[in-house]
């Protein structure tokens, strides 16, 4: 299955005797990068375009041969031989396709030829054919090589320190749990890494290899990310046309399963090279390039070493000189091993044993223990955030800075609104809505049971999340942050919110007053907490037990939004009945009444359209396509607002203490994971939003990062998982009350003792 190159194994007799789990030295090596380069024969640094293409053509011929055999002979085999033939085809085709992916990987390292444009064209074609965004991967992988073994700056497989382990790790630390983790990792880790940067470097906002504006990439790299996306989209379209012609089952058998095996091998190879109890990891106080590059291990995959073009058994060399072509890698590895001595690590444990052992033993890193050595292993959050308990009260004294000081800290361009860019986000969301609608209405009814029972909840959740994102764009219109033109903002906001049964102007005016009076017990418009003496009689039955809290949360998330709009539930108390649909209600002044009529007209028009659709398609169809996603959107609106303004660390003020700046700072940023991006960052930049609500969402993260050093203890961020946070805050934040020693001050804090 290969030709050319030095076919000797890199494993020497001495290496076989060494304990593969013996730690490599973490001290500064007695040699330099220049010394290593001198030990390698000069011809190993020469790249041959003809020889590189020879290996590529060799692999493509194998792919064609296996494809021809599968499509010509397997279907005529009698049972049970066909059931044996297909797995054999999947495995061998998956292995050869992994070799092709590795050639694309070599292109990304400029190891294919002397011509960068040739490398990039070949790499783009090969990786796109395997649904990998070439340039997107290339740039993040380049940073992985530049920061290998760094806890702060490495790009992939960054180990956790013990204090940062998720709650479920202790439940997975058993044989059954490890089987589940390995199965999930090998199956889904590669697409999850590309889509959501799972197991990658932590950024301060959502990161995705398909997003040109992701924090992974610089402005100079964005165009190439678009090209990568175009390559993947083109391949996807070709696959779609093939599926229409040959059938989905045919496509899965011929291409899908081998691709899944490719993905599994990519994850397995990366995992085993960087997860080993003998390898140190370093923080910024200890890390340097050479020690980081040496903190990897060569493995023995047997015959697959050759199939994978020796990326498996020459990985240490690859991290030192990544542009050495694979056909010289074995010779170069043998040349540097005597110099590296104990700094070189090779593990010839059979792969299945090594995978099980390292999954069991390499769970977290700690100073002086397995998988780690040296330095303070801090993560990428700021020092203030790292030390801060999310439940520690924010400072409530008069801030030593003004709103003008905060504005000066923000780059001026963050205040610029782009109509084109804002519309691009809106069109993006509307395209997603259309795609999900098309899939649901075209394919779900033909799915056999029980698959359609699984498909519908997935559609509801996905569509409900995108609905919420669209609602947030309407919310941005209400804040005059969509464009520089108020009439454009109001027109777009009215259309979007009306389509989601929200009275746009009615909400806009009450929400504006919420921003003007945040955390004021007398004048805030939404989630105004009760003082203990004003609690209803049933509060002690609902809040003092888990069942009551479940009932309260279920009712709030299900009915909270419509009850707020119709009856002003949880809103500011007025002297008489108040409704967002009533132009003559006490919420609005005479100047606002006409626009409340417009809002009502928009909701009535949408309701009439929905009525006509239900007559044509049926009420069940309407509920499944529109109703349930709308309910999920409503729940998210309540949940987001609740979590931003209900937190035991946040003060509330009466009129004797309240001022606008302290009130605006009395909110908390939350981490909704991937939904931060879907919700246009309203969730993780909410403090900034209350300070400058006219900043568009696409600058909000940059502006938030700019003001954090100035705000310091006045800024609150809580990374508690949302499901935990909502339960904790529903339990602990029942009413507000003054502290015992501060009865003479108008500062109130959440409490729960009834």
XYZ file of C-alpha atoms in Angstrom:
754
model
C 0.000 0.000 0.000
C 2.911 2.368 -0.486
C 6.156 2.939 -2.254
C 9.359 4.787 -1.669
C 10.966 6.152 1.440
C 13.109 4.552 4.104
C 11.215 1.512 5.260
C 13.119 0.871 8.453
C 11.226 1.123 11.700
C 12.188 4.005 13.953
C 12.063 1.661 16.927
C 15.480 0.684 18.240
C 16.273 -2.046 20.736
C 16.938 0.552 23.427
C 13.531 2.146 22.862
C 11.774 -1.172 23.258
C 13.413 -1.584 26.669
C 12.543 1.900 27.944
C 9.406 2.200 30.063
C 7.104 4.204 27.772
C 5.457 5.843 30.812
C 8.742 7.197 32.187
C 8.464 10.967 32.169
C 10.458 12.911 29.642
C 12.598 15.698 31.163
C 10.824 19.025 31.596
C 14.019 21.002 32.122
C 15.524 23.208 29.433
C 17.237 20.914 26.860
C 21.051 21.016 26.586
C 20.705 21.430 22.811
C 19.127 24.064 20.579
C 16.883 23.936 17.544
C 19.959 24.695 15.463
C 21.750 21.665 16.909
C 18.821 19.431 15.925
C 18.779 20.847 12.404
C 22.516 20.166 11.983
C 21.967 16.498 12.935
C 19.538 15.998 10.034
C 20.953 15.247 6.548
C 20.470 18.367 4.387
C 18.555 16.509 1.658
C 15.751 15.775 4.168
C 14.721 19.436 3.922
C 14.285 19.219 0.136
C 10.743 18.799 -1.225
C 10.066 17.013 -4.495
C 6.865 17.944 -6.320
C 7.059 14.796 -8.473
C 7.621 12.479 -5.529
C 4.826 14.091 -3.511
C 2.410 13.721 -6.429
C 3.500 10.088 -6.784
C 2.212 9.317 -3.278
C -1.004 11.213 -3.939
C -1.661 9.394 -7.233
C -0.833 6.084 -5.514
C -3.501 6.741 -2.877
C -6.081 7.927 -5.415
C -5.568 4.738 -7.434
C -6.215 2.671 -4.314
C -9.393 4.647 -3.618
C -10.595 4.010 -7.168
C -9.774 0.295 -6.987
C -11.667 -0.152 -3.705
C -14.589 1.888 -5.080
C -14.695 -0.244 -8.234
C -14.658 -3.497 -6.258
C -17.397 -2.284 -3.900
C -19.749 -1.037 -6.619
C -19.142 -3.942 -8.999
C -18.866 -7.065 -6.871
C -20.151 -6.608 -3.321
C -23.816 -6.313 -4.286
C -23.705 -9.674 -6.092
C -22.240 -11.511 -3.101
C -24.600 -13.825 -1.295
C -25.348 -13.504 2.394
C -23.422 -13.532 4.734
C -20.420 -12.628 2.544
C -21.765 -9.206 1.609
C -22.090 -8.377 5.314
C -18.399 -9.176 5.719
C -17.340 -7.402 2.539
C -18.826 -4.015 3.411
C -16.966 -3.591 6.736
C -13.756 -4.679 4.993
C -14.339 -2.015 2.309
C -15.161 0.667 4.901
C -11.990 -0.008 6.875
C -9.535 -0.118 3.960
C -11.148 2.837 2.184
C -11.232 4.815 5.435
C -7.525 4.103 6.006
C -6.525 5.204 2.494
C -8.700 8.315 2.741
C -6.925 9.112 6.031
C -3.648 8.888 4.106
C -5.036 11.342 1.555
C -6.084 13.675 4.372
C -2.526 13.477 5.750
C -1.178 14.533 2.323
C -3.501 17.552 2.540
C -2.107 18.094 6.041
C 1.390 18.082 4.521
C 0.245 20.738 2.045
C -0.875 22.896 4.972
C 2.663 22.682 6.391
C 4.266 23.610 3.029
C 5.789 20.125 2.970
C 4.301 18.983 -0.357
C 6.348 21.132 -2.750
C 8.434 24.291 -2.975
C 5.443 26.216 -4.336
C 2.974 27.540 -1.774
C 0.248 27.996 -4.384
C 0.559 24.353 -5.444
C 0.406 23.207 -1.811
C -2.698 25.294 -1.118
C -4.548 24.224 -4.273
C -3.845 20.523 -3.668
C -4.624 20.832 0.041
C -7.863 22.717 -0.619
C -9.073 20.087 -3.110
C -8.136 17.091 -0.936
C -9.502 18.463 2.339
C -12.664 19.850 0.762
C -13.346 16.416 -0.728
C -13.156 15.072 2.834
C -15.377 17.884 4.227
C -12.506 19.624 6.013
C -12.234 23.423 5.661
C -8.613 23.503 4.503
C -7.518 27.070 5.246
C -9.577 27.226 8.439
C -7.866 24.079 9.722
C -4.469 25.205 8.371
C -4.410 28.449 10.348
C -5.567 26.931 13.646
C -3.224 23.948 13.172
C -0.328 26.297 12.526
C -1.022 27.914 15.916
C -1.119 24.461 17.487
C 2.416 23.857 16.208
C 3.532 27.292 17.375
C 2.182 26.699 20.907
C 2.363 22.934 21.514
C 2.228 22.031 25.200
C 1.114 25.525 26.264
C -1.863 25.519 28.603
C -2.834 29.042 27.609
C -2.183 29.153 23.875
C -2.259 25.651 22.374
C -5.116 25.195 19.917
C -6.207 21.581 20.435
C -6.422 18.914 23.151
C -5.669 21.356 25.931
C -5.959 19.353 29.155
C -8.065 20.598 32.056
C -6.681 21.292 35.476
C -8.415 19.415 38.280
C -10.392 22.381 39.597
C -11.880 22.960 36.128
C -13.213 19.439 35.623
C -16.898 19.230 34.752
C -19.244 17.626 37.277
C -19.822 14.531 35.147
C -16.179 13.410 35.005
C -16.415 11.434 38.232
C -19.368 9.492 36.816
C -17.491 8.677 33.604
C -14.390 7.490 35.436
C -15.317 3.809 35.166
C -15.034 1.208 32.372
C -18.545 1.814 31.034
C -18.047 5.580 31.153
C -14.722 5.325 29.330
C -16.293 3.182 26.605
C -18.976 5.814 26.161
C -16.418 8.665 26.097
C -14.194 6.906 23.564
C -17.131 5.996 21.313
C -18.464 9.542 21.430
C -15.018 11.112 20.940
C -14.014 8.979 17.967
C -17.419 9.458 16.308
C -18.245 13.117 16.915
C -15.115 14.922 18.125
C -13.821 15.979 14.677
C -17.040 17.620 13.405
C -17.635 19.131 16.863
C -14.118 20.576 16.835
C -14.660 22.136 13.414
C -18.139 23.431 14.220
C -17.853 24.474 17.861
C -14.093 24.324 18.591
C -14.768 21.562 21.131
C -11.482 20.536 22.841
C -9.846 23.596 21.297
C -8.445 26.774 22.818
C -10.937 28.744 24.896
C -11.831 32.093 23.373
C -13.917 34.825 24.959
C -16.696 34.224 22.444
C -18.054 31.506 20.178
C -15.386 30.045 17.879
C -16.043 28.026 14.741
C -13.741 26.917 11.928
C -16.422 27.782 9.360
C -16.911 31.353 10.623
C -14.614 33.904 8.919
C -15.269 36.330 11.789
C -14.464 33.766 14.447
C -11.902 34.881 17.066
C -9.651 32.082 15.791
C -8.732 34.123 12.716
C -7.214 37.488 11.938
C -8.542 39.950 9.371
C -5.833 38.850 6.944
C -7.078 35.258 7.062
C -10.824 35.846 6.594
C -10.886 35.637 2.782
C -9.260 32.208 2.889
C -11.867 31.029 5.396
C -14.550 31.965 2.870
C -12.656 29.913 0.262
C -12.520 26.940 2.657
C -16.259 27.222 3.253
C -16.872 27.376 -0.494
C -14.891 24.151 -0.941
C -16.905 22.321 1.706
C -20.183 23.689 0.330
C -19.238 22.579 -3.188
C -18.470 19.057 -1.938
C -21.715 18.994 0.025
C -23.656 19.983 -3.084
C -21.965 17.253 -5.132
C -22.831 14.724 -2.422
C -26.412 15.985 -2.415
C -26.687 15.466 -6.183
C -25.140 12.003 -5.864
C -27.629 11.126 -3.123
C -30.497 12.177 -5.393
C -29.131 10.029 -8.202
C -27.835 6.959 -6.359
C -29.764 7.120 -3.121
C -28.756 8.091 0.397
C -27.956 4.510 1.437
C -25.535 4.111 -1.478
C -23.796 7.386 -0.577
C -23.477 6.426 3.099
C -22.007 3.019 2.248
C -19.569 4.245 -0.405
C -18.522 7.588 1.100
C -20.159 8.233 4.475
C -18.822 5.353 6.553
C -15.227 5.642 5.207
C -15.383 9.381 5.986
C -16.511 8.554 9.530
C -13.488 6.259 9.852
C -11.254 9.086 8.583
C -12.702 11.365 11.260
C -12.111 8.684 13.895
C -8.472 8.249 12.876
C -7.829 12.009 12.824
C -9.090 12.255 16.400
C -7.304 9.089 17.534
C -3.945 10.106 16.069
C -4.112 13.604 17.572
C -5.309 12.281 20.923
C -2.569 9.677 21.247
C 0.233 12.041 20.219
C -0.648 14.660 22.838
C -2.239 12.627 25.635
C 0.363 10.631 27.513
C 1.253 10.480 31.207
C 4.956 10.967 30.408
C 4.449 14.360 28.742
C 4.580 17.731 30.526
C 2.390 20.740 29.838
C 3.546 24.259 30.620
C 2.026 27.587 31.516
C 3.445 30.892 30.278
C 6.066 31.046 33.034
C 7.767 27.838 31.811
C 6.797 27.312 28.186
C 9.144 27.805 25.271
C 8.868 26.566 21.688
C 11.434 23.759 21.865
C 10.220 22.237 25.118
C 6.652 22.425 23.830
C 7.582 20.779 20.527
C 9.313 17.940 22.406
C 6.209 17.350 24.555
C 4.711 14.840 22.131
C 5.162 11.119 21.538
C 5.766 8.863 18.548
C 3.447 5.837 18.267
C 3.560 2.569 16.386
C 0.476 1.858 14.255
C 2.056 -1.134 12.523
C 1.287 -1.312 8.800
C -0.820 1.851 9.141
C 2.329 3.903 9.745
C 3.001 3.551 6.034
C -0.628 4.078 5.004
C -0.742 7.276 7.092
C 2.518 8.493 5.514
C 4.438 8.129 8.780
C 2.720 10.980 10.577
C 2.205 8.518 13.438
C 5.761 7.308 14.075
C 7.626 10.553 13.261
C 5.431 13.017 15.119
C 8.172 14.396 17.375
C 10.187 15.384 14.311
C 7.022 16.766 12.708
C 6.586 19.183 15.620
C 10.190 20.327 15.385
C 10.362 20.702 11.568
C 6.848 20.403 10.185
C 7.876 21.206 6.592
C 10.008 18.062 6.195
C 8.223 15.812 3.680
C 6.928 12.496 4.993
C 9.240 10.471 2.708
C 12.247 11.956 4.532
C 10.685 11.915 8.010
C 11.875 8.432 9.023
C 15.474 9.172 8.064
C 15.387 12.510 9.874
C 13.846 10.935 12.978
C 16.577 8.297 13.147
C 19.159 11.071 12.763
C 17.937 13.204 15.695
C 17.167 10.450 18.217
C 20.781 10.119 19.496
C 20.885 13.894 20.090
C 17.468 14.112 21.774
C 18.256 11.170 24.060
C 15.821 11.116 26.987
C 13.898 14.084 25.510
C 12.583 11.763 22.802
C 9.540 9.634 23.626
C 8.352 6.566 21.749
C 5.537 4.269 22.849
C 5.077 0.984 21.012
C 2.097 -0.098 23.126
C -0.578 -1.553 20.811
C -2.965 1.216 19.862
C -6.106 -0.302 21.395
C -4.269 -0.801 24.710
C -2.694 2.665 24.607
C -6.028 4.307 23.883
C -7.699 2.590 26.859
C -4.774 3.229 29.201
C -4.388 6.916 28.348
C -8.140 7.563 28.563
C -8.045 6.039 32.047
C -4.888 7.731 33.331
C -4.880 11.133 31.620
C -7.947 12.923 32.960
C -6.509 16.234 34.124
C -3.166 17.963 34.652
C -1.724 19.108 37.921
C 1.659 20.351 39.054
C 4.048 17.527 39.743
C 1.542 14.844 38.706
C 0.616 12.965 35.577
C 0.374 14.895 32.364
C 1.814 18.082 33.785
C 4.845 19.875 35.128
C 5.919 23.398 35.845
C 4.299 26.757 36.176
C 0.975 28.052 37.295
C -1.664 26.371 35.155
C -4.060 29.260 34.745
C -6.678 29.425 32.051
C -7.340 32.234 29.602
C -9.785 34.257 31.696
C -8.460 37.381 33.334
C -6.904 37.337 36.760
C -9.833 39.256 38.246
C -12.363 36.789 36.863
C -10.260 33.800 37.850
C -10.109 34.826 41.515
C -13.691 35.941 41.667
C -16.418 33.768 43.106
C -19.423 34.308 40.802
C -21.614 34.660 43.904
C -19.349 37.252 45.490
C -21.252 40.517 45.679
C -20.345 43.185 43.172
C -19.246 46.530 44.503
C -22.248 48.776 45.185
C -20.483 51.974 46.211
C -20.358 54.914 43.841
C -17.948 53.850 41.042
C -14.616 55.708 40.762
C -15.246 56.091 37.025
C -17.928 57.819 34.977
C -19.899 56.704 31.942
C -17.569 58.960 29.947
C -14.543 57.051 31.221
C -16.141 53.775 30.127
C -16.912 55.179 26.692
C -13.287 56.284 26.231
C -12.119 52.718 26.958
C -14.124 51.357 24.024
C -12.603 51.523 20.508
C -14.499 54.219 18.563
C -15.438 51.884 15.692
C -17.567 49.823 18.100
C -20.138 52.630 18.050
C -20.473 52.505 14.245
C -23.553 50.728 12.890
C -23.406 49.026 9.507
C -26.694 48.528 7.713
C -25.148 45.965 5.356
C -23.544 43.958 8.143
C -26.686 44.024 10.268
C -28.755 42.784 7.339
C -26.204 40.008 6.715
C -26.946 38.581 10.175
C -30.669 38.866 9.590
C -30.453 37.146 6.185
C -28.261 34.440 7.740
C -30.920 33.700 10.355
C -33.766 33.779 7.830
C -31.860 31.325 5.609
C -31.508 28.976 8.589
C -35.237 29.262 9.316
C -35.987 28.430 5.683
C -33.611 25.459 5.666
C -35.073 23.996 8.864
C -38.614 24.570 7.553
C -37.766 22.882 4.248
C -36.214 19.867 5.945
C -39.161 19.469 8.326
C -41.855 19.779 5.683
C -40.055 17.737 3.019
C -38.462 14.842 4.869
C -40.005 14.333 8.317
C -43.280 12.832 7.084
C -41.425 10.132 5.143
C -39.243 9.083 8.083
C -40.153 5.712 9.560
C -41.051 5.406 13.231
C -39.366 6.117 15.643
C -37.090 8.492 13.703
C -39.717 11.153 13.102
C -40.374 11.268 16.860
C -36.715 12.162 17.278
C -36.612 14.535 14.315
C -39.414 16.826 15.470
C -37.879 17.764 18.858
C -34.577 18.477 17.108
C -36.388 20.761 14.663
C -38.307 22.524 17.449
C -35.176 23.240 19.450
C -33.078 24.354 16.466
C -35.856 26.503 14.994
C -36.749 27.923 18.412
C -33.129 28.976 18.949
C -32.963 30.705 15.554
C -36.342 32.381 16.245
C -34.754 33.749 19.426
C -31.813 35.069 17.403
C -34.218 36.829 15.018
C -36.117 38.277 17.984
C -32.796 39.626 19.269
C -32.196 41.402 15.964
C -35.621 43.024 16.408
C -34.533 43.904 19.956
C -31.438 45.564 18.463
C -33.723 47.564 16.160
C -35.593 48.806 19.238
C -32.314 50.119 20.641
C -31.406 51.966 17.402
C -28.424 49.612 16.998
C -29.384 47.971 13.698
C -28.571 50.967 11.486
C -28.147 54.732 11.523
C -31.700 55.175 10.217
C -34.482 55.106 12.782
C -37.155 54.406 10.162
C -35.209 51.362 8.956
C -34.801 50.117 12.526
C -38.486 50.508 13.331
C -39.660 48.978 10.055
C -37.422 45.921 10.423
C -38.170 45.593 14.139
C -41.936 45.870 13.591
C -41.894 43.158 10.907
C -39.679 40.760 12.862
C -41.406 41.127 16.218
C -44.888 41.051 14.718
C -43.992 37.796 12.948
C -43.082 36.419 16.389
C -46.298 37.761 18.003
C -44.503 40.494 19.932
C -45.969 44.030 19.898
C -42.834 45.842 18.792
C -43.443 49.457 19.836
C -45.227 48.413 23.033
C -42.244 46.329 24.078
C -39.768 48.972 22.822
C -41.132 51.659 25.157
C -41.312 49.503 28.276
C -37.894 48.041 27.525
C -36.458 51.545 27.121
C -37.757 52.398 30.598
C -36.214 49.181 31.912
C -32.845 50.396 30.633
C -33.443 53.829 32.118
C -34.279 52.420 35.556
C -32.423 49.125 35.873
C -32.386 47.754 39.438
C -34.606 50.528 40.776
C -37.189 49.017 43.123
C -39.654 51.815 42.368
C -39.214 52.390 38.640
C -37.721 49.334 36.888
C -40.110 47.783 34.361
C -39.388 44.048 34.495
C -38.323 41.441 37.067
C -38.842 43.887 39.887
C -38.121 41.755 42.981
C -40.472 41.727 45.942
C -39.438 42.711 49.418
C -40.113 40.086 52.069
C -43.214 41.777 53.497
C -44.853 41.824 50.035
C -44.476 38.093 49.325
C -47.642 36.211 48.410
C -48.967 33.613 50.836
C -48.025 30.725 48.529
C -44.333 31.690 48.258
C -43.320 29.578 51.256
C -44.939 26.518 49.644
C -43.378 27.055 46.220
C -39.876 28.171 47.133
C -39.048 25.971 50.092
C -39.086 22.636 48.263
C -37.797 21.228 44.959
C -41.244 20.275 43.647
C -42.512 23.805 44.157
C -39.518 25.255 42.350
C -40.003 22.866 39.433
C -43.629 23.977 39.183
C -42.666 27.638 39.463
C -39.955 27.384 36.818
C -42.169 25.398 34.456
C -44.950 27.976 34.762
C -42.519 30.895 34.362
C -40.743 29.517 31.304
C -43.978 28.408 29.645
C -46.364 31.265 30.426
C -44.103 34.070 31.624
C -43.729 35.898 28.300
C -47.401 36.006 27.202
C -48.492 36.848 30.776
C -46.024 39.736 30.828
C -47.300 41.098 27.510
C -50.997 40.669 28.305
C -51.128 41.370 32.052
C -47.722 42.938 32.798
C -46.978 39.992 35.116
C -43.577 40.408 36.855
C -43.523 43.996 35.573
C -43.670 47.284 37.432
C -46.896 47.621 39.429
C -49.230 50.376 38.233
C -52.287 51.712 39.973
C -54.585 49.940 37.525
C -54.683 47.212 34.885
C -51.705 47.424 32.520
C -51.228 45.590 29.233
C -48.764 45.927 26.391
C -51.669 45.699 23.944
C -53.622 48.594 25.492
C -52.748 51.978 23.901
C -54.564 53.749 26.734
C -52.939 51.750 29.517
C -50.884 53.450 32.234
C -47.655 52.160 30.688
C -47.747 54.609 27.757
C -48.041 58.370 27.368
C -50.176 60.185 24.796
C -47.278 60.560 22.359
C -46.795 56.797 22.230
C -50.394 55.660 21.792
C -50.481 55.739 17.975
C -47.473 53.416 17.731
C -49.096 50.991 20.170
C -51.937 50.735 17.641
C -49.342 49.909 14.958
C -47.916 47.195 17.196
C -51.360 45.718 17.758
C -52.050 45.846 14.012
C -48.851 43.917 13.333
C -49.730 41.180 15.825
C -53.316 41.008 14.511
C -52.050 40.704 10.911
C -49.728 37.845 11.901
C -52.546 36.165 13.823
C -54.800 36.365 10.758
C -52.097 34.867 8.541
C -51.650 32.032 11.042
C -55.422 31.497 11.081
C -55.505 31.180 7.280
C -52.516 28.807 7.362
C -54.244 26.616 9.948
C -57.333 26.416 7.722
C -55.196 25.375 4.781
C -52.656 23.081 6.487
C -54.372 22.126 9.715
C -53.856 23.241 13.298
C -51.479 20.345 14.079
C -49.221 21.316 11.172
C -49.150 24.944 12.350
C -48.360 23.980 15.943
C -45.510 21.689 14.867
C -43.974 24.083 12.334
C -44.504 27.412 14.114
C -46.164 27.017 17.507
C -43.638 24.893 19.379
C -40.571 26.849 18.122
C -42.380 30.058 19.144
C -42.938 28.603 22.618
C -39.244 27.717 22.881
C -38.377 31.265 21.830
C -40.708 32.663 24.497
C -39.052 30.464 27.114
C -35.602 31.664 26.105
C -36.692 35.315 26.350
C -37.879 34.729 29.912
C -34.829 32.647 30.826
C -32.329 35.171 29.455
C -33.993 38.128 31.188
C -34.383 36.181 34.439
C -30.727 35.122 34.562
C -29.369 38.568 33.727
C -31.261 40.308 36.522
C -31.706 37.609 39.151
C -28.440 36.870 40.927
C -27.496 36.873 44.599
C -24.429 39.024 43.891
C -26.435 41.923 42.435
C -27.849 44.830 44.472
C -31.160 46.587 44.011
C -31.673 50.165 45.110
C -34.512 52.339 46.327
C -34.742 55.989 45.364
C -32.394 57.090 48.164
C -29.452 55.175 46.671
C -30.225 54.521 43.011
C -28.412 56.255 40.178
C -28.290 55.277 36.516
C -24.694 54.011 36.389
C -24.922 51.818 39.487
C -28.213 50.443 38.235
C -26.778 49.659 34.787
C -23.872 47.808 36.404
C -26.229 45.676 38.506
C -26.576 42.950 35.898
C -24.529 39.868 35.057
C -23.049 38.341 31.908
C -23.793 34.643 31.418
C -22.311 31.890 29.294
C -24.855 30.065 27.127
C -22.164 28.170 25.204
C -22.809 27.922 21.473
C -26.096 29.788 21.971
C -24.153 32.980 22.711
C -23.505 33.149 18.974
C -27.023 32.094 17.990
C -28.508 34.760 20.286
C -26.165 37.411 18.868
C -24.235 37.751 22.135
C -27.024 39.321 24.159
C -26.211 36.695 26.796
C -22.475 37.206 27.328
C -22.308 41.002 26.802
C -25.323 42.119 28.817
C -23.426 44.426 31.165
C -22.131 46.385 28.178
C -25.620 46.340 26.663
C -26.984 48.148 29.713
C -24.228 50.741 29.505
C -24.354 51.372 25.734
C -27.399 49.722 24.204
C -26.761 51.319 20.786
C -23.583 49.263 20.182
C -24.346 46.570 17.557
C -23.986 42.964 18.691
C -21.067 42.306 16.322
C -18.922 44.755 18.301
C -20.272 43.870 21.732
C -17.629 41.290 22.612
C -14.780 43.568 21.630
C -16.292 46.418 23.633
C -16.924 44.166 26.649
C -13.314 43.024 26.641
C -12.198 46.664 26.467
C -14.183 47.799 29.531
C -13.510 44.834 31.846
C -10.152 46.151 33.138
C -11.794 49.485 33.997
C -14.902 48.014 35.664
C -12.974 45.374 37.667
C -15.072 44.429 40.731
C -18.071 46.279 39.291
C -18.230 43.732 36.470
C -19.929 40.395 37.085
C -19.637 37.247 34.966
C -21.081 33.865 35.906
C -20.002 30.857 33.847
C -22.179 28.425 35.800
C -23.983 26.122 33.339
C -27.386 27.600 32.594
C -29.451 24.694 33.913
C -27.553 24.834 37.224
C -27.748 28.618 37.400
C -31.510 28.783 36.857
C -32.108 26.207 39.596
C -29.697 27.881 42.016
C -31.044 31.393 41.440
C -34.680 30.277 41.632
C -33.808 28.722 45.001
C -31.699 31.543 46.443
C -33.306 34.690 44.973
C -36.810 34.732 46.477
C -37.047 38.294 47.770
C -34.827 41.298 48.470
C -34.013 42.768 51.859
C -31.551 45.155 53.427
C -28.574 43.672 55.239
C -28.765 43.671 59.029
C -26.067 46.275 59.469
C -27.288 48.559 56.696
C -30.903 49.267 57.568
C -30.370 52.994 57.062
C -29.268 52.543 53.425
C -31.530 51.844 50.459
C -29.524 48.854 49.195
C -31.299 45.505 48.922
C -29.945 41.982 48.305
C -31.582 38.741 47.282
C -32.357 36.289 50.094
C -34.421 33.134 50.525
C -35.086 32.510 54.218
C -38.854 32.524 54.701
